[in-house]
PDB file of C-alpha atoms and ligand atoms in Angstrom:
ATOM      1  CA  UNK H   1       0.000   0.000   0.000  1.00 45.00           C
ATOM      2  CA  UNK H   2       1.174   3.421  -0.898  1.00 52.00           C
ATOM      3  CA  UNK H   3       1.694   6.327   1.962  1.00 70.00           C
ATOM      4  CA  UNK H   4      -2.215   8.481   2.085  1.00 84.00           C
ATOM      5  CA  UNK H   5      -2.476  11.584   2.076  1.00 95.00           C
ATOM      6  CA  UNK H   6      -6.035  12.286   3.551  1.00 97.00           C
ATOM      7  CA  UNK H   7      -8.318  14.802   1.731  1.00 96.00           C
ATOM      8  CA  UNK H   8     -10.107  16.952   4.461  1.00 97.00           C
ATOM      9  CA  UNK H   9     -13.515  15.011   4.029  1.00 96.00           C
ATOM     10  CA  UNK H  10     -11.292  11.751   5.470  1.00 97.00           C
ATOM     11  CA  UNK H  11      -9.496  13.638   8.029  1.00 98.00           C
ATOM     12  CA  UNK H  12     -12.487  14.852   9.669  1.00 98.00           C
ATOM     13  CA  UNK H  13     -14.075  11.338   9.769  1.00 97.00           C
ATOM     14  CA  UNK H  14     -10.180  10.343  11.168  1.00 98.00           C
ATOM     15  CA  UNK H  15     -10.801  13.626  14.082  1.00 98.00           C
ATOM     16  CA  UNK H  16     -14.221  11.848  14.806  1.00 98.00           C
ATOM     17  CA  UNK H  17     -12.401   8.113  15.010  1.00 98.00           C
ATOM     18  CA  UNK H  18      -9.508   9.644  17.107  1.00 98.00           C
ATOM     19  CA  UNK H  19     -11.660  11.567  19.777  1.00 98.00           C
ATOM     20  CA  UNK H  20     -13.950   8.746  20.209  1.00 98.00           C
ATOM     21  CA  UNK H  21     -10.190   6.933  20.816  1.00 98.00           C
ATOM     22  CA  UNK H  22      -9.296   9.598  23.366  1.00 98.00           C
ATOM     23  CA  UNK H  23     -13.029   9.428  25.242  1.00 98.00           C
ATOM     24  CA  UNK H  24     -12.538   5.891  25.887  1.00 98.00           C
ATOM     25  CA  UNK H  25      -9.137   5.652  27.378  1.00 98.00           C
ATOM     26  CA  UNK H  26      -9.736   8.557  29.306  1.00 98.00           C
ATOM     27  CA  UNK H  27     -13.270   6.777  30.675  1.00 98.00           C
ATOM     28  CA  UNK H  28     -10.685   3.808  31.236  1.00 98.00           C
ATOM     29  CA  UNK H  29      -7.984   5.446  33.170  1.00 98.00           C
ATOM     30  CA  UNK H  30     -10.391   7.273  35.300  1.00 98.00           C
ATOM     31  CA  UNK H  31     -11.909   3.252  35.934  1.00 98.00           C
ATOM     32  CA  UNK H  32      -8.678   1.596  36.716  1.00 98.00           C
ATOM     33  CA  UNK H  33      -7.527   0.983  40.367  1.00 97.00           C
ATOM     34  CA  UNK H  34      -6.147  -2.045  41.986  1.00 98.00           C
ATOM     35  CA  UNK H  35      -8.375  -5.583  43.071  1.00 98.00           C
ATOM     36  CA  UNK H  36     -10.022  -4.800  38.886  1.00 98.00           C
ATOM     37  CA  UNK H  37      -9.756  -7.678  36.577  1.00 98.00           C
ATOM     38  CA  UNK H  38      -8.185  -6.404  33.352  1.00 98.00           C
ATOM     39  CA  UNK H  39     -11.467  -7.782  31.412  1.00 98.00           C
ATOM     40  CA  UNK H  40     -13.539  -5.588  32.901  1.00 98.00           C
ATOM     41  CA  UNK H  41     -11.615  -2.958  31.694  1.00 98.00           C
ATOM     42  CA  UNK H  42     -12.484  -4.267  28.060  1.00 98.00           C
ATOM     43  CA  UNK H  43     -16.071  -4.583  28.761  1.00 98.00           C
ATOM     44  CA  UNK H  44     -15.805  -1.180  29.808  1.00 98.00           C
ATOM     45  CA  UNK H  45     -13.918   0.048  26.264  1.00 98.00           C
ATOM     46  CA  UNK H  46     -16.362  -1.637  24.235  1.00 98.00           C
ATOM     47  CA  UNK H  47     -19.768  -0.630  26.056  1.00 98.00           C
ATOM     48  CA  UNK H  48     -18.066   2.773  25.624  1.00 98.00           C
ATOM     49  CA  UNK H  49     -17.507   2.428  21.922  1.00 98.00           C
ATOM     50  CA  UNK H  50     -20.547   1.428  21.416  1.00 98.00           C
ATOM     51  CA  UNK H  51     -22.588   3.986  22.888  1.00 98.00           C
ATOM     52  CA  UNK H  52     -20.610   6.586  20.737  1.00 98.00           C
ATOM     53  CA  UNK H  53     -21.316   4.541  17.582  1.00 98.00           C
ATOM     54  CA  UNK H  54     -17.708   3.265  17.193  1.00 98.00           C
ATOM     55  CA  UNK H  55     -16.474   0.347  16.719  1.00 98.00           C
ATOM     56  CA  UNK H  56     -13.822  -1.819  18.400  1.00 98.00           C
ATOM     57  CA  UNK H  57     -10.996  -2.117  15.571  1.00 98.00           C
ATOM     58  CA  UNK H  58      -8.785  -4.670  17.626  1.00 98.00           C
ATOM     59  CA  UNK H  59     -11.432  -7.075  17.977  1.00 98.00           C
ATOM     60  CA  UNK H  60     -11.506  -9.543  15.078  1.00 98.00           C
ATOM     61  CA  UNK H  61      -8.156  -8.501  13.821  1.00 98.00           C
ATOM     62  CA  UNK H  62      -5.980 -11.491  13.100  1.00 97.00           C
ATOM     63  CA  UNK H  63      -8.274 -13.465  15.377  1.00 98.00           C
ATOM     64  CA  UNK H  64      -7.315 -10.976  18.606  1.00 98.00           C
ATOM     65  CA  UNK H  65     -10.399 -11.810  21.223  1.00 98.00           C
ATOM     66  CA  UNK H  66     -10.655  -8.447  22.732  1.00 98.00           C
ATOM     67  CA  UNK H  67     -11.215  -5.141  22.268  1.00 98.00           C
ATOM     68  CA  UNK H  68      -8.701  -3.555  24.260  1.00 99.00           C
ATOM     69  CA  UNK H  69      -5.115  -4.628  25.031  1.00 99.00           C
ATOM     70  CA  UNK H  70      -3.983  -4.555  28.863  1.00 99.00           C
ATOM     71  CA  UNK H  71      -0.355  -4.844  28.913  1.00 99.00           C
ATOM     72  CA  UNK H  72       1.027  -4.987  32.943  1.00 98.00           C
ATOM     73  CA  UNK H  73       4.575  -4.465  34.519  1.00 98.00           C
ATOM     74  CA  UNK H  74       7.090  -6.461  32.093  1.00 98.00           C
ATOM     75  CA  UNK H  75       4.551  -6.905  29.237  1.00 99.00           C
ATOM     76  CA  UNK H  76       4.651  -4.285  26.848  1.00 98.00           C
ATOM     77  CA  UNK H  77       1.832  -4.311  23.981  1.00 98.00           C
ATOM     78  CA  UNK H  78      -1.030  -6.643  23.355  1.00 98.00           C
ATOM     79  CA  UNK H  79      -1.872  -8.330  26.563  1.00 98.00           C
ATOM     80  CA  UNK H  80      -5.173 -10.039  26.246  1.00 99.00           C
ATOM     81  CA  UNK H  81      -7.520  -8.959  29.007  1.00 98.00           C
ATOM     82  CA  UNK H  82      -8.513 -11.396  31.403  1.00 98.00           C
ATOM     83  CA  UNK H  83      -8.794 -12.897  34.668  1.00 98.00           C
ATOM     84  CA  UNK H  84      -5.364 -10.904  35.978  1.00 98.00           C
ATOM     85  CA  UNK H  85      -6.391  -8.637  38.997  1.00 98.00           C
ATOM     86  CA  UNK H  86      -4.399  -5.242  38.614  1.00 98.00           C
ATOM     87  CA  UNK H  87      -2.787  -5.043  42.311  1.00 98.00           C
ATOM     88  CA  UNK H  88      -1.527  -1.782  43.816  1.00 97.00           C
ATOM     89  CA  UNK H  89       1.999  -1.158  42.276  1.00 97.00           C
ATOM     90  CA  UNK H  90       0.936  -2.439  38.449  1.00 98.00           C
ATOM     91  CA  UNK H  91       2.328  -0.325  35.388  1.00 98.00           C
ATOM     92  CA  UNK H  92      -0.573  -0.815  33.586  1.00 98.00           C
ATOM     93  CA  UNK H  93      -0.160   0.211  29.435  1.00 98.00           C
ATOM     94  CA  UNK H  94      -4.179   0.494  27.874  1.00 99.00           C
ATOM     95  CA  UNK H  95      -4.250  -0.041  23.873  1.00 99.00           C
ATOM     96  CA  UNK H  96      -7.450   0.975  22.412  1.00 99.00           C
ATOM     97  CA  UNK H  97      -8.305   1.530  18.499  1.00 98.00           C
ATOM     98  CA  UNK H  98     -12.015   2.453  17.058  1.00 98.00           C
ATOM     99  CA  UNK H  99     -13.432   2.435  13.129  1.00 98.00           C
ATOM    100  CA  UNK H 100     -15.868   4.670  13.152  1.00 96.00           C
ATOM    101  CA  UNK H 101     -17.355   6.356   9.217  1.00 95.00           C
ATOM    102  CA  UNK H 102     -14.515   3.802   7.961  1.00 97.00           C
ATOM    103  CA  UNK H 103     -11.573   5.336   9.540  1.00 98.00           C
ATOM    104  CA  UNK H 104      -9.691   4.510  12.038  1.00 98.00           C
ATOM    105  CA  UNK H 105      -8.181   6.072  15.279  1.00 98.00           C
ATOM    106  CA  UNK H 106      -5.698   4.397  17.138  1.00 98.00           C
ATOM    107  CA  UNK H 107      -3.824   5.323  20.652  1.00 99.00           C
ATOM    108  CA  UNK H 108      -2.478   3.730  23.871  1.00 99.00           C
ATOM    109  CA  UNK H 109      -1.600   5.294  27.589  1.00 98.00           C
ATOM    110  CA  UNK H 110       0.340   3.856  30.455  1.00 98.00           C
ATOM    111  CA  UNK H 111      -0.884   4.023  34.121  1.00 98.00           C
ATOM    112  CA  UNK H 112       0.561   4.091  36.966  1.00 98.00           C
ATOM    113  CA  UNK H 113      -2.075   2.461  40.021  1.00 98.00           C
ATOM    114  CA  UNK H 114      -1.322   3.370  43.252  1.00 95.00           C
ATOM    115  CA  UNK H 115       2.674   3.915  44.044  1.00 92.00           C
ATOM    116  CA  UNK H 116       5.178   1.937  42.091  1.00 91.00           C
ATOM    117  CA  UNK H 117       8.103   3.737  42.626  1.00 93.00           C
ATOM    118  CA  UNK H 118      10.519   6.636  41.187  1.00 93.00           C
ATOM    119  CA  UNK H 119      11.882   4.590  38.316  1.00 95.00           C
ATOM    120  CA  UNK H 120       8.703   3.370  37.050  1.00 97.00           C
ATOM    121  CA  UNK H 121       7.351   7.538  37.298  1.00 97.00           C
ATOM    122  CA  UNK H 122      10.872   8.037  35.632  1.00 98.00           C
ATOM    123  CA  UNK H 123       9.941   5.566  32.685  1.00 98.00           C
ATOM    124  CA  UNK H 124       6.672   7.189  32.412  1.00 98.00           C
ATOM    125  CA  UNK H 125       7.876  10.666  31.953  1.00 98.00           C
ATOM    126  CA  UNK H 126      10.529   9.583  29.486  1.00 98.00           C
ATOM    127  CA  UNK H 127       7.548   7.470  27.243  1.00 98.00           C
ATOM    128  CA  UNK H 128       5.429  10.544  27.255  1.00 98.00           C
ATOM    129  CA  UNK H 129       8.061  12.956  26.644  1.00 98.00           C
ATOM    130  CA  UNK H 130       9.369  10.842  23.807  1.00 98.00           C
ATOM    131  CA  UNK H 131       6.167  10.609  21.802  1.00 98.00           C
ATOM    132  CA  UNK H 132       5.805  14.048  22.345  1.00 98.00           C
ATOM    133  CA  UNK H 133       9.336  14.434  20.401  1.00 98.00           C
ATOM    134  CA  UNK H 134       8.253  12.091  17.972  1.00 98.00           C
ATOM    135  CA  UNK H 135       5.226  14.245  17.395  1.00 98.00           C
ATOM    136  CA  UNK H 136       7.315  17.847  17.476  1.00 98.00           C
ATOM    137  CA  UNK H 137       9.096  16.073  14.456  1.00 98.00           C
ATOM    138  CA  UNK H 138       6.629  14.750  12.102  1.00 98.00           C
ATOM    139  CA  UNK H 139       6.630  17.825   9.806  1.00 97.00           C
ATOM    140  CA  UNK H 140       6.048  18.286   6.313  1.00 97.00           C
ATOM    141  CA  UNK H 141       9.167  18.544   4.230  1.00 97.00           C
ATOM    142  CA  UNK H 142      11.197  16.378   6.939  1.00 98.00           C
ATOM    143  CA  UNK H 143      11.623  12.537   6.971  1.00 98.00           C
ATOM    144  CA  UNK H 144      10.162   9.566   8.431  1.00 98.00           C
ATOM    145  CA  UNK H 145      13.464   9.570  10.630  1.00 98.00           C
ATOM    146  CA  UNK H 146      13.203  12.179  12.092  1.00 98.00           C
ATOM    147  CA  UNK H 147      10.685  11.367  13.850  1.00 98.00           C
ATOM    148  CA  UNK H 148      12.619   7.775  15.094  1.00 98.00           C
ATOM    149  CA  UNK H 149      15.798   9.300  15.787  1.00 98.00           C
ATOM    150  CA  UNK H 150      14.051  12.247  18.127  1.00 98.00           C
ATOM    151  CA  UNK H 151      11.717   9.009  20.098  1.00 98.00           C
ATOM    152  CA  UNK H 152      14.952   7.425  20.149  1.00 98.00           C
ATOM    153  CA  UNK H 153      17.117  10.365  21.183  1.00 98.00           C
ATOM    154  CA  UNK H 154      14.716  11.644  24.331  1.00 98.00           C
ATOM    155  CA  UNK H 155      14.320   7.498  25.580  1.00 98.00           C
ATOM    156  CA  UNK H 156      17.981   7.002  25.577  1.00 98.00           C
ATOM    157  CA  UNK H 157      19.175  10.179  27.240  1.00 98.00           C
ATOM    158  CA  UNK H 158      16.872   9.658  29.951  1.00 98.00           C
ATOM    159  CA  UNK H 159      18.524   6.345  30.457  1.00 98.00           C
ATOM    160  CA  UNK H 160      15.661   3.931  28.978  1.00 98.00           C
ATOM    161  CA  UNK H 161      15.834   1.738  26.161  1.00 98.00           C
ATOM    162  CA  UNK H 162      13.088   1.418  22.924  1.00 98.00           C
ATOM    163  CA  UNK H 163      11.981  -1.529  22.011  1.00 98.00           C
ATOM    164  CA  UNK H 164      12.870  -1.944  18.227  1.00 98.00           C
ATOM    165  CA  UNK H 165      10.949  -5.259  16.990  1.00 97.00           C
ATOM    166  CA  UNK H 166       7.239  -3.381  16.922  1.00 98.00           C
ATOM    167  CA  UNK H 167       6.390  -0.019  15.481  1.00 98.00           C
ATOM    168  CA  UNK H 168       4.393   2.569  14.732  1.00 98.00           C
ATOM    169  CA  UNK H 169       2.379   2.450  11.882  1.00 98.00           C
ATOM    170  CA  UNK H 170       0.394   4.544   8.846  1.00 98.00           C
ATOM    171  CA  UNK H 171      -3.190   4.585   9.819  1.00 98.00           C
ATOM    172  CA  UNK H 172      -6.375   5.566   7.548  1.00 97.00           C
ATOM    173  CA  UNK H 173      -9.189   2.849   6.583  1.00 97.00           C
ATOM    174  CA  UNK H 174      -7.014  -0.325   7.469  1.00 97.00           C
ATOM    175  CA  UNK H 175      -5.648   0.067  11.370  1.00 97.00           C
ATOM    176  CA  UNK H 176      -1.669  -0.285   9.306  1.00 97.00           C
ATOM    177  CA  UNK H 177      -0.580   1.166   6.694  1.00 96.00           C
ATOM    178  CA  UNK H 178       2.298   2.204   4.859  1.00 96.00           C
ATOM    179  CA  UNK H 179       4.789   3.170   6.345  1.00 96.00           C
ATOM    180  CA  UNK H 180       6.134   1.435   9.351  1.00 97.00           C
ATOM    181  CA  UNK H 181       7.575   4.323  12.287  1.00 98.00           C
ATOM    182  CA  UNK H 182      10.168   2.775  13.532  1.00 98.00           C
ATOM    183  CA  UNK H 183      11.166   4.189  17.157  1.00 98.00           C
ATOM    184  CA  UNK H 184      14.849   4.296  16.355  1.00 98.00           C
ATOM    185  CA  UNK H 185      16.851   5.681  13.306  1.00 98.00           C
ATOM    186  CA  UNK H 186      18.508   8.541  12.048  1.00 98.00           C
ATOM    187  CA  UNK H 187      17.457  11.743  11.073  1.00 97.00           C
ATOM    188  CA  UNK H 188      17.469  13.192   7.205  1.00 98.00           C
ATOM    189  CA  UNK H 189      16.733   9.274   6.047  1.00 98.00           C
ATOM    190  CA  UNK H 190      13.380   7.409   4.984  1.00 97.00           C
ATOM    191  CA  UNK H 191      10.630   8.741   3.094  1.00 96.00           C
ATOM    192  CA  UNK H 192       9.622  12.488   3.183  1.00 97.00           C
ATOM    193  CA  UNK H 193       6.580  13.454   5.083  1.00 97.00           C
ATOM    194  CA  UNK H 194       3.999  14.955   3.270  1.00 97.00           C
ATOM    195  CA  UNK H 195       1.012  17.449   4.641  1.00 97.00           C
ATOM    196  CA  UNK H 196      -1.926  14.670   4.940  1.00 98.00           C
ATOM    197  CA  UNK H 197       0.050  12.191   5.947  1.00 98.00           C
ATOM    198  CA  UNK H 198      -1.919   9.945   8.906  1.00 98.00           C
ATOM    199  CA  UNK H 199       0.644   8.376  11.330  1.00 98.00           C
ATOM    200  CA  UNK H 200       0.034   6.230  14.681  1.00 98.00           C
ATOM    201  CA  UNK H 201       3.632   6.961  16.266  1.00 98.00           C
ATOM    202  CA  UNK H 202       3.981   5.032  19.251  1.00 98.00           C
ATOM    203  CA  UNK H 203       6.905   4.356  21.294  1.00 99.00           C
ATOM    204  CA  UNK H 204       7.667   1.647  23.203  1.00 99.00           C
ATOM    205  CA  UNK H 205      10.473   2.021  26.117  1.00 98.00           C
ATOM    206  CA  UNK H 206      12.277  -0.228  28.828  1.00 98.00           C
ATOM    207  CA  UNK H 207      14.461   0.421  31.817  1.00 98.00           C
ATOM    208  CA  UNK H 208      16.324  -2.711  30.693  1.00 98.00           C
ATOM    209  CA  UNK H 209      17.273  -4.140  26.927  1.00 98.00           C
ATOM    210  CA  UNK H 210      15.067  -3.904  24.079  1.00 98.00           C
ATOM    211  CA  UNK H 211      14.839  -7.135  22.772  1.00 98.00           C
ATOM    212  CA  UNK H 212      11.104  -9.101  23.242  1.00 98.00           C
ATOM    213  CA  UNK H 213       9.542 -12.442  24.104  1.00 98.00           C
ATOM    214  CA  UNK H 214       6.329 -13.691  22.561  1.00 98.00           C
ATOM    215  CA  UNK H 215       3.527 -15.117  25.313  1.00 98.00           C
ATOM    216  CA  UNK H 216       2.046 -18.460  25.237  1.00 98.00           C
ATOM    217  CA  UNK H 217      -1.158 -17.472  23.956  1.00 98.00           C
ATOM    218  CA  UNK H 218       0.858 -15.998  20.711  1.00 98.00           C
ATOM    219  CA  UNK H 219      -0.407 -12.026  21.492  1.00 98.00           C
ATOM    220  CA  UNK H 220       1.625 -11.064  24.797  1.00 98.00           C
ATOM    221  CA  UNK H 221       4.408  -9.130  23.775  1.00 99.00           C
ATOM    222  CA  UNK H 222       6.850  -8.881  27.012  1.00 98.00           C
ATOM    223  CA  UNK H 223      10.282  -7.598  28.157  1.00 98.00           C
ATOM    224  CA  UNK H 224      12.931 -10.612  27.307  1.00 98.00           C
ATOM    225  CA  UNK H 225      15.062  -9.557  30.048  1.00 98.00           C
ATOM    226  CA  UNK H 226      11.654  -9.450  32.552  1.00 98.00           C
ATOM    227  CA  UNK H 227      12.250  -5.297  32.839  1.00 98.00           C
ATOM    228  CA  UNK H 228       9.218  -3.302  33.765  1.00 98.00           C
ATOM    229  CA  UNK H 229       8.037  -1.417  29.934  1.00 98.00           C
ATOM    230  CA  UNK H 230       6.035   1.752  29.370  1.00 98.00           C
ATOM    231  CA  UNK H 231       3.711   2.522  25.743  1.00 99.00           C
ATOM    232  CA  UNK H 232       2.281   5.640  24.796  1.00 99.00           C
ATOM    233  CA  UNK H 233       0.337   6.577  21.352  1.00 99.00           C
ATOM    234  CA  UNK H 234      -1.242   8.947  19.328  1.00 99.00           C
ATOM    235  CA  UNK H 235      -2.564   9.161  16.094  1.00 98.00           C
ATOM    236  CA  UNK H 236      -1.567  12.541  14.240  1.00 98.00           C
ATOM    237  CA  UNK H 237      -1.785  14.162  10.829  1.00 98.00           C
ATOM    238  CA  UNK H 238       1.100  15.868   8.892  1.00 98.00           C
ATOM    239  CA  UNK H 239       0.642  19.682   8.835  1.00 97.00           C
ATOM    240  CA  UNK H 240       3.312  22.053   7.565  1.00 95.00           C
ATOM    241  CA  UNK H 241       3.897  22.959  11.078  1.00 95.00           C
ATOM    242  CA  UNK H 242       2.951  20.868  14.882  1.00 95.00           C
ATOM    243  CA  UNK H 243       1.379  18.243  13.365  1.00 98.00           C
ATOM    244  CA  UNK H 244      -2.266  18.051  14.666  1.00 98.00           C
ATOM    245  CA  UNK H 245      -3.183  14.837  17.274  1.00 98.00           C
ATOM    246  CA  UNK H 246      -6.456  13.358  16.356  1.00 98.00           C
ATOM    247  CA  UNK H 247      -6.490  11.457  19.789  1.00 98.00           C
ATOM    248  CA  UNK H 248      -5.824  13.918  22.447  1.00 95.00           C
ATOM    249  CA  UNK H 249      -8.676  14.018  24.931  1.00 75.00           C
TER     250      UNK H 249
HETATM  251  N1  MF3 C 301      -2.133  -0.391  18.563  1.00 60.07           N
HETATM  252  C1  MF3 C 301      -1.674  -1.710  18.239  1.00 60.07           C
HETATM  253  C2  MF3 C 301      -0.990  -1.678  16.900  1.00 60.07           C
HETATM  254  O1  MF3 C 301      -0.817  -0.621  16.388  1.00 60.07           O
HETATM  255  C3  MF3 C 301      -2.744  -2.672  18.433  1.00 60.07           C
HETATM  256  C4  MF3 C 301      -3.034  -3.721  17.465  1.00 60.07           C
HETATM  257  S1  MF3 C 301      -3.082  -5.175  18.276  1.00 60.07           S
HETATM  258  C5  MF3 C 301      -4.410  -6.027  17.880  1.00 60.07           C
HETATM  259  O2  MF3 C 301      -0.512  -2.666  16.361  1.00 60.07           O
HETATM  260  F1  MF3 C 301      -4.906  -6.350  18.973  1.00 60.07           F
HETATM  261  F2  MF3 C 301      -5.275  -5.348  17.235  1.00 60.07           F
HETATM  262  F3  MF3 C 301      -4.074  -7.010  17.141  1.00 60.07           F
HETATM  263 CO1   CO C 302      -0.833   1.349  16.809  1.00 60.07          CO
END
C-alpha cells in the first residue's frame, strides 16, 4: 500500500475516530484501580464504543479476542484482558483503536495504580516525553526519521531503552498502513513526510534491553530480560507545522 495523504472530508471522519479513541481511554484510566480484573476494563472500552457509535478495531483482527489490550509491569503491547487482577503497584499500558465512518483512530496510555516507585514515574515521563518528540518532528518537508531518531534520542538520554521489533504504523481505513515508524533511526533518512500524511507513532520504552519475548497465547508481547516497559500513542496528521493529534482528549 502506498503512503495516504487524507483529503479533508477523510481527516475529519479520522478527528471523529480519534476523539472517540481519546473518550474511551480517558473513561478507562479514570476506571482503573487495583483488586479490577483487566477484562472488565475491556467490557468497559467496548460498552463505551458502542454507545458513541464506534467500533472496536482490535477485535476480530488477526483473530485478537478483545477489544482492548492490557499490557502490565514487564509486558509491553497486546496483553489479552482477562482474569489478571491489577494489584496496587501495576504499570498498567491500555491499547485501544475504534473504526468509526470507515476510519480509524488508534492510541495507547500507560498508568501508573497506586505507588510503584521513582523509576517506574521516571519511565513514564521519558515514554510521554518521547512521543511528544516524535510528534514535534513529524513535519512536512522532513523525513520519516526524524521522527525515530528524536523518540529514540529523548528514551535514551533519559537512560531507557526502545523496544525496536514493533512499530508505529500509517493509519487511515485499514488500522496499518504504509509506512512502518520505527522508534529508532537517524534523522534526514526514509521517506519524506507529506502534509496529509496519517501516522500512529507510538513508542515503546524499557528500563532494561530492548529485545522481546512472545507469550504463550501468541499475542503477549513482554520484556525478554523481565524489565518493567512503558507505551504511549497517538494518532496525528502531517501539517506544515505541529502536526495536529487526532487522539488527544
Ligand atoms: N495499537 C496496536 C498496533 O498498532 C494494536 C493492534 S493489536 C491487535 O498494532 F490487537 F489489534 F491485534
Ligand atoms: Co498502533
Amino acid at each position: 500500500m502506498s503512503i495516504g495523504i487524507k483529503n479533508e472530508r477523510e481527516l475529519e471522519a479520522m478527528r471523529n475516530a480519534g476523539r472517540m479513541v481519546a473518550r474511551v481511554l480517558s473513561v478507562l484510566k479514570g476506571s482503573m484501580r487495583a483488586g479490577m480484573k483487566t477484562s472488565e476494563l475491556d467490557e468497559i472500552a467496548e460498552r463505551e464504543i458502542r454507545a458513541m457509535g464506534g467500533r472496536p478495531s482490535f477485535k476480530g483482527y488477526r483473530g485478537y479476542p478483545a477489544s482492548l489490550c492490557v499490557s502490565v509491569n514487564d509486558e509491553i503491547v497486546h496483553g489479552i484482558p482477562g482474569k489478571r487482577v491489577i494489584e496496587d503497584g501495576d504499570v498498567v499500558s491500555l491499547d485501544f483503536g475504534a473504526i468509526a465512518e470507515g476510519f480509524q483512530g488508534d492510541a495507547a496510555i500507560t498508568v501508573i495504580v497506586g505507588d510503584a516507585g521513582l523509576r517506574a514515574g521516571c519511565l513514564l515521563d521519558a515514554a510521554r516525553e518521547s512521543l511528544n518528540a516524535g510528534i514535534s518532528a513529524a513535519r512536512a518537508g522532513g523525513r520519516l526519521g526524524d521522527i525515530s531518531s528524536a523518540i529514540q534520542c529523548c528514551a535514551e538520554s533519559r537512560g531507557f531503552n526502545v523496544i525496536r521489533e514493533y512499530t508505529g504504523h500509517g493509519i487511515g481505513r485499514a488500522m496499518h498502513e504504509d509506512p512502518l515508524v520505527p522508534n529508532f533511526g537517524e534523522c534526514g533518512t526514509g521517506p519524506e513526510l507529506k502534509k496529509g500524511m496519517t501516522l500512529a507513532i507510538e513508542p515503546m520504552l524499557a528500563v532494561g534491553g530492548w529485545r522481546t519475548k512472545v507469550g504463550d497465547d501468541n499475542w503477549v508481547v513482554s520484556t525478554a530480560d523481565g524489565s518493567l516497559a512503558a507505551h504511549f500513542e497517538h494518532t496525528v496528521v502531517v501539517t506544515d507545522g505541529e502536526p495536529e493529534i487526532l487522539t488527544k482528549g
